[in-house]
Coordinates of C-alpha atoms in Angstrom, one line a residue:
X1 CA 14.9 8.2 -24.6
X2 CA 18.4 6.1 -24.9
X3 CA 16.6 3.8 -26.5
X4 CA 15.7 6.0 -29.1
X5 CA 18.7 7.4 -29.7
X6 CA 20.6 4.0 -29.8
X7 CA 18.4 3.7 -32.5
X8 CA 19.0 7.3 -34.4
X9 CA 22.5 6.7 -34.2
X10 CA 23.0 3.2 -35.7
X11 CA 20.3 4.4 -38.7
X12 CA 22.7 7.7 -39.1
X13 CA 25.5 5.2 -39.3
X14 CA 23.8 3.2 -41.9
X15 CA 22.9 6.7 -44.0
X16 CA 19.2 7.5 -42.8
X17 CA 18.0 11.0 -41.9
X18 CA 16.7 12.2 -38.9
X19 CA 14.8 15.1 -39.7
X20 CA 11.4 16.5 -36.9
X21 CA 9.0 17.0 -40.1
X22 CA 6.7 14.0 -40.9
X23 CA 6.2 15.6 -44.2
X24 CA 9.8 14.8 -45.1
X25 CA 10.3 11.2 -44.0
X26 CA 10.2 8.1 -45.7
X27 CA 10.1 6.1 -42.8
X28 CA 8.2 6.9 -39.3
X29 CA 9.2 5.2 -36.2
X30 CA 7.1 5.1 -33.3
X31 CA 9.3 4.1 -30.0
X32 CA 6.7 3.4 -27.5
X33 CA 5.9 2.7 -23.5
X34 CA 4.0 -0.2 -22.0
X35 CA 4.6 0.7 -18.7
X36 CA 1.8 3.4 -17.1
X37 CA -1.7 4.0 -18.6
X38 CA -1.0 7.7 -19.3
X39 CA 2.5 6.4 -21.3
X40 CA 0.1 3.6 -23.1
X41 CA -2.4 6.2 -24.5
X42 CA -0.2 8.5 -25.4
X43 CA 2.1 5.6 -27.3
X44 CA -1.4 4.5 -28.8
X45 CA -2.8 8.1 -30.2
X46 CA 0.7 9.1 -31.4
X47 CA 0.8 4.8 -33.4
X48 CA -2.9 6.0 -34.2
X49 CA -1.9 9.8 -35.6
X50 CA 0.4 8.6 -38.2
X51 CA -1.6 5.1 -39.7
X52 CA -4.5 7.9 -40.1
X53 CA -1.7 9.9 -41.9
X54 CA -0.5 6.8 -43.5
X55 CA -3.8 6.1 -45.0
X56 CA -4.5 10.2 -46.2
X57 CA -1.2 9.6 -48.1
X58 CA 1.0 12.3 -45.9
X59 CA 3.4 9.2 -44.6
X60 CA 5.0 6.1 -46.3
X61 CA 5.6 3.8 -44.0
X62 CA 5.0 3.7 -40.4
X63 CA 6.7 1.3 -38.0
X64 CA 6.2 0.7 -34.1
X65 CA 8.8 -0.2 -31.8
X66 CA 9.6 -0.5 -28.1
X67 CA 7.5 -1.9 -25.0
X68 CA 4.0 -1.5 -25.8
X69 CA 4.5 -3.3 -29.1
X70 CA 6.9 -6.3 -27.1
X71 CA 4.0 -6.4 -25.0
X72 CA 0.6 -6.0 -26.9
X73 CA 2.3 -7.3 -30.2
X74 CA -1.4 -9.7 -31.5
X75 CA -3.2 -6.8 -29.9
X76 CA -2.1 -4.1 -31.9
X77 CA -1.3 -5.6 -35.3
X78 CA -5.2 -6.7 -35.0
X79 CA -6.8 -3.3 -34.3
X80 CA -4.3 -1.3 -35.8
X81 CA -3.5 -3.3 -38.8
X82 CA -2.4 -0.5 -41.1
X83 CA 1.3 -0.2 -39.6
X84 CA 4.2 -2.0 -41.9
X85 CA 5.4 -3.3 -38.8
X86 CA 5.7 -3.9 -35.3
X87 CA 9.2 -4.8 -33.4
X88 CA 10.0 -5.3 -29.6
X89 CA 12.4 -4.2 -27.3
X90 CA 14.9 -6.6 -28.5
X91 CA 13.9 -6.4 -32.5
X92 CA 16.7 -3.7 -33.8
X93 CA 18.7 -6.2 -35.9
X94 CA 15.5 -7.2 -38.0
X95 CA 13.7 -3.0 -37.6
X96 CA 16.8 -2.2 -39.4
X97 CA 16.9 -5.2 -41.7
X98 CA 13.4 -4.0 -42.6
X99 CA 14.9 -0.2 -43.2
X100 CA 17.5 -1.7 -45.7
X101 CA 19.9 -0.8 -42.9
X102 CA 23.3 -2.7 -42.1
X103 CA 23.0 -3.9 -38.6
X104 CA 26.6 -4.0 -37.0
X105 CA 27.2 -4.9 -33.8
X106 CA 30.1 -2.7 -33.4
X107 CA 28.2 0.1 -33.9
X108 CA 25.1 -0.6 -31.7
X109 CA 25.5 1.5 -28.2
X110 CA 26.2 4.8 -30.6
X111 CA 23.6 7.4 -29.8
X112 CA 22.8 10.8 -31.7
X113 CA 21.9 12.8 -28.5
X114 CA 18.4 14.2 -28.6
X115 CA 18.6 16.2 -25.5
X116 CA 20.2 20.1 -25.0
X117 CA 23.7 20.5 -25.0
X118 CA 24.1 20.5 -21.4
X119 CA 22.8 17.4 -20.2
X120 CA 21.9 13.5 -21.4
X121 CA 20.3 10.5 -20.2
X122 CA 22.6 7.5 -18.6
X123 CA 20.9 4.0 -18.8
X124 CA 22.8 2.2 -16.2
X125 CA 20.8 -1.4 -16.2
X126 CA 18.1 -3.0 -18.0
X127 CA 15.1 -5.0 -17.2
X128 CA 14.1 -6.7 -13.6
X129 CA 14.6 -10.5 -11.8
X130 CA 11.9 -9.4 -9.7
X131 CA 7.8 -11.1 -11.1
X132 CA 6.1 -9.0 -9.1
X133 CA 2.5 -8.7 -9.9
X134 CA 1.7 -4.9 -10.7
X135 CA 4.8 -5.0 -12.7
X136 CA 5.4 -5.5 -16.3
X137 CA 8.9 -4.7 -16.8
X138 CA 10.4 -8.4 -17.1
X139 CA 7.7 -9.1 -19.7
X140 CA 8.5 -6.2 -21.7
X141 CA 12.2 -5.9 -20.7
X142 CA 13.5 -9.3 -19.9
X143 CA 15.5 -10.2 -16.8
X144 CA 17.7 -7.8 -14.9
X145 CA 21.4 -6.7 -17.0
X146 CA 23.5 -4.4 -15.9
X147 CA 26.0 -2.7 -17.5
X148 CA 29.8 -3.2 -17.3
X149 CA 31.9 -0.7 -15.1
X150 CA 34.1 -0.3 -18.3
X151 CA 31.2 -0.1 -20.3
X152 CA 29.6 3.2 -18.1
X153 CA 32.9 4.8 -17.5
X154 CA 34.0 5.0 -21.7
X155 CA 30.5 6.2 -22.6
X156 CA 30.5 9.0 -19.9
X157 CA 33.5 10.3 -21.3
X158 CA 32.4 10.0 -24.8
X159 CA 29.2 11.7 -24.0
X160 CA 31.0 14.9 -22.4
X161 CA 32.0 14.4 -19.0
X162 CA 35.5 15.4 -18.3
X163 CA 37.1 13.0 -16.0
X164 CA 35.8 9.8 -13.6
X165 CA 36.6 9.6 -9.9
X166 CA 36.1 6.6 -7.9
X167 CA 34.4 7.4 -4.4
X168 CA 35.6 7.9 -1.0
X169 CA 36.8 11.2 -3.0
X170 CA 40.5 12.0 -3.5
X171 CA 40.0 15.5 -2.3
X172 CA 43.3 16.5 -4.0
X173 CA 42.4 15.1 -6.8
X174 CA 39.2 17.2 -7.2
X175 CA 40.8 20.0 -6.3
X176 CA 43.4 19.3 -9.2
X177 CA 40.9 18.6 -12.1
X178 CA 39.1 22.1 -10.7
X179 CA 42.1 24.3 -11.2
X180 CA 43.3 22.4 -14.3
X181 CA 39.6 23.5 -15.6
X182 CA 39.3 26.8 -14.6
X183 CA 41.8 29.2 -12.6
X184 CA 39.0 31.2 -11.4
X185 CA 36.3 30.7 -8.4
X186 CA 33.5 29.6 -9.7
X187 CA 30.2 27.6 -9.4
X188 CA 30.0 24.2 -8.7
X189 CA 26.9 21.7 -8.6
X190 CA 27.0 18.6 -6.4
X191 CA 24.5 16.2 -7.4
X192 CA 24.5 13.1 -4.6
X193 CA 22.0 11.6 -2.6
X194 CA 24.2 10.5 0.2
X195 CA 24.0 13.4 2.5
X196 CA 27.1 13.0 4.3
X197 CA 29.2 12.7 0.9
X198 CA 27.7 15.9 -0.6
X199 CA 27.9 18.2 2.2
X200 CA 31.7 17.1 3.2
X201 CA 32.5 17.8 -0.6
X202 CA 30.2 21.2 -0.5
X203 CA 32.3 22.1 2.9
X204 CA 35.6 21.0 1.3
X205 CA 35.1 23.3 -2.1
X206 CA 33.5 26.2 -0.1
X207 CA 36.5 26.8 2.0
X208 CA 38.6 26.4 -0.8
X209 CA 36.8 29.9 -2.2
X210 CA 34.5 28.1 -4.7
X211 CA 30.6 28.9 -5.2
X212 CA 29.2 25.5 -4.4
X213 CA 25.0 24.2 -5.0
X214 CA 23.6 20.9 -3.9
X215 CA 20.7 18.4 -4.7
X216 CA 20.3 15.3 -4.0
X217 CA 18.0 14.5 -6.6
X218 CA 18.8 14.1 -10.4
X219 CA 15.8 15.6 -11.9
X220 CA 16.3 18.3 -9.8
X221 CA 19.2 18.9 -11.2
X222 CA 18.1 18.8 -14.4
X223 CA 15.6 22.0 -13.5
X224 CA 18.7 23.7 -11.8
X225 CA 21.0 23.5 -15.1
X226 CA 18.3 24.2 -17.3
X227 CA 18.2 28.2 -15.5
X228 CA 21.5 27.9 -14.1
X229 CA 24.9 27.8 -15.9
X230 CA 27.3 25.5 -13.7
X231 CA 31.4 25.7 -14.8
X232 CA 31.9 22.0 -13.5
X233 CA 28.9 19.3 -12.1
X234 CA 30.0 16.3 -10.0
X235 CA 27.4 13.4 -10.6
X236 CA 26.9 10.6 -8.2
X237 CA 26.4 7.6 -9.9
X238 CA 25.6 4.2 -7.9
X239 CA 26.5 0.7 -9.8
X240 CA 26.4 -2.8 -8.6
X241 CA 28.9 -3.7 -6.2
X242 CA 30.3 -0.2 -6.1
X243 CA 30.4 2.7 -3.3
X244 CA 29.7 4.8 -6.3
X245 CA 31.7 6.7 -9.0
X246 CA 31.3 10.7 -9.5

């Protein structure tokens, strides 16, 4: 999903169109997973949907991108020969070269958010040191790179959160950015999978008079805001050689 929208927001900045109607394109983009059979197939019928459209005249070109193509690259250009092109996980510059679009560097890491309002995706790290042998992730993703703390902390503001606090909590300094927020009780949501941190901080806000839920689980939470509304979340995240930053 980040991946994809890295990749919608450097073509917006270069003038292309996103638009959910195949009918209108001139250009379709196919991002697609190697990793799990059920993600292969569904990569391969949705490559497969749109060279059959390609070929009935509905589509002009018709690109494929991502981790199935970095790893099944000979495979797929021989059985499914029909697509203009096929470009791995580390093939932007030359996708968009293709596209007539001006790669700039600068601008790469820009994402036009494909997700509700309310909530996005944070890619923390990419690829794996680790060979094992049911794994395909260093082949299609290269060795392990994580981002910078810097790096994380200016894009989490940029995508919408309010403020960064470095863990163990500065109680005062939750309490602060709560009232500076909002001057009335309202409901929290604690997302952190260390038990001790999240129920301290639950203990702490409840007795301060605010409504306070829990999980320790992010997709979980993704469930609870998506029938919930929540007037401030704190987010656990864990980075390398961290105790965390919320």
């Amino acid at each position: 999903r980040v991946d994809s929208e890295v990749m919608l927001g450097t073509l917006f900045m270069s003038h292309w169109q996103h638009t959910e109607d195949p009918g209108e394109a001139d250009a379709i983009i196919v991002n697609t997973c190697g990793f799990i059979d059920a993600a292969k197939q569904e990569s391969i019928d949705t490559i497969l949907r749109y060279a059959d459209a390609k070929e009935a005249g509905l589509v002009d070109k018709v690109y494929v991108t991502g981790c199935l193509s970095e790893r099944y690259k000979p495979e797929l250009e021989k059985e499914i020969p029909n697509v203009d092109g096929y470009f791995g996980t580390r093939d932007l510059p030359r996708l968009l070269k293709t596209l007539k679009a001006d790669y700039k560097h600068e601008l790469v890491g820009e994402r036009l958010l494909t997700t509700p309002h309310h909530y996005s995706y944070f890619k923390i790290a990419e690829g794996c040191d680790r060979p094992c042998s049911f794994c395909a992730i260093p082949l299609m993703r290269g060795k392990h790179v994580s981002r910078s703390m810097e790096d994380l902390v200016k894009e989490a503001l940029e995508e919408g959160a309010y403020a960064v606090i470095y863990k163990p909590f500065d109680i005062d300094r939750v309490i602060a950015l709560i009232e500076e927020l909002l001057h009335q009780k309202i409901l929290i949501l604690v997302v952190d999978a260390n038990f001790s941190d999240r129920e301290t901080l639950k203990a702490i806000l409840e007795d301060k008079g605010y409504r306070v839920a829990t999980t320790k689980d992010g997709a979980e939470a993704i469930q609870m805001v998506k029938t919930r509304h929540y007037d401030i979340i704190f987010l656990e995240a864990r980075l390398p050689d961290t105790d965390g930053v919320a």
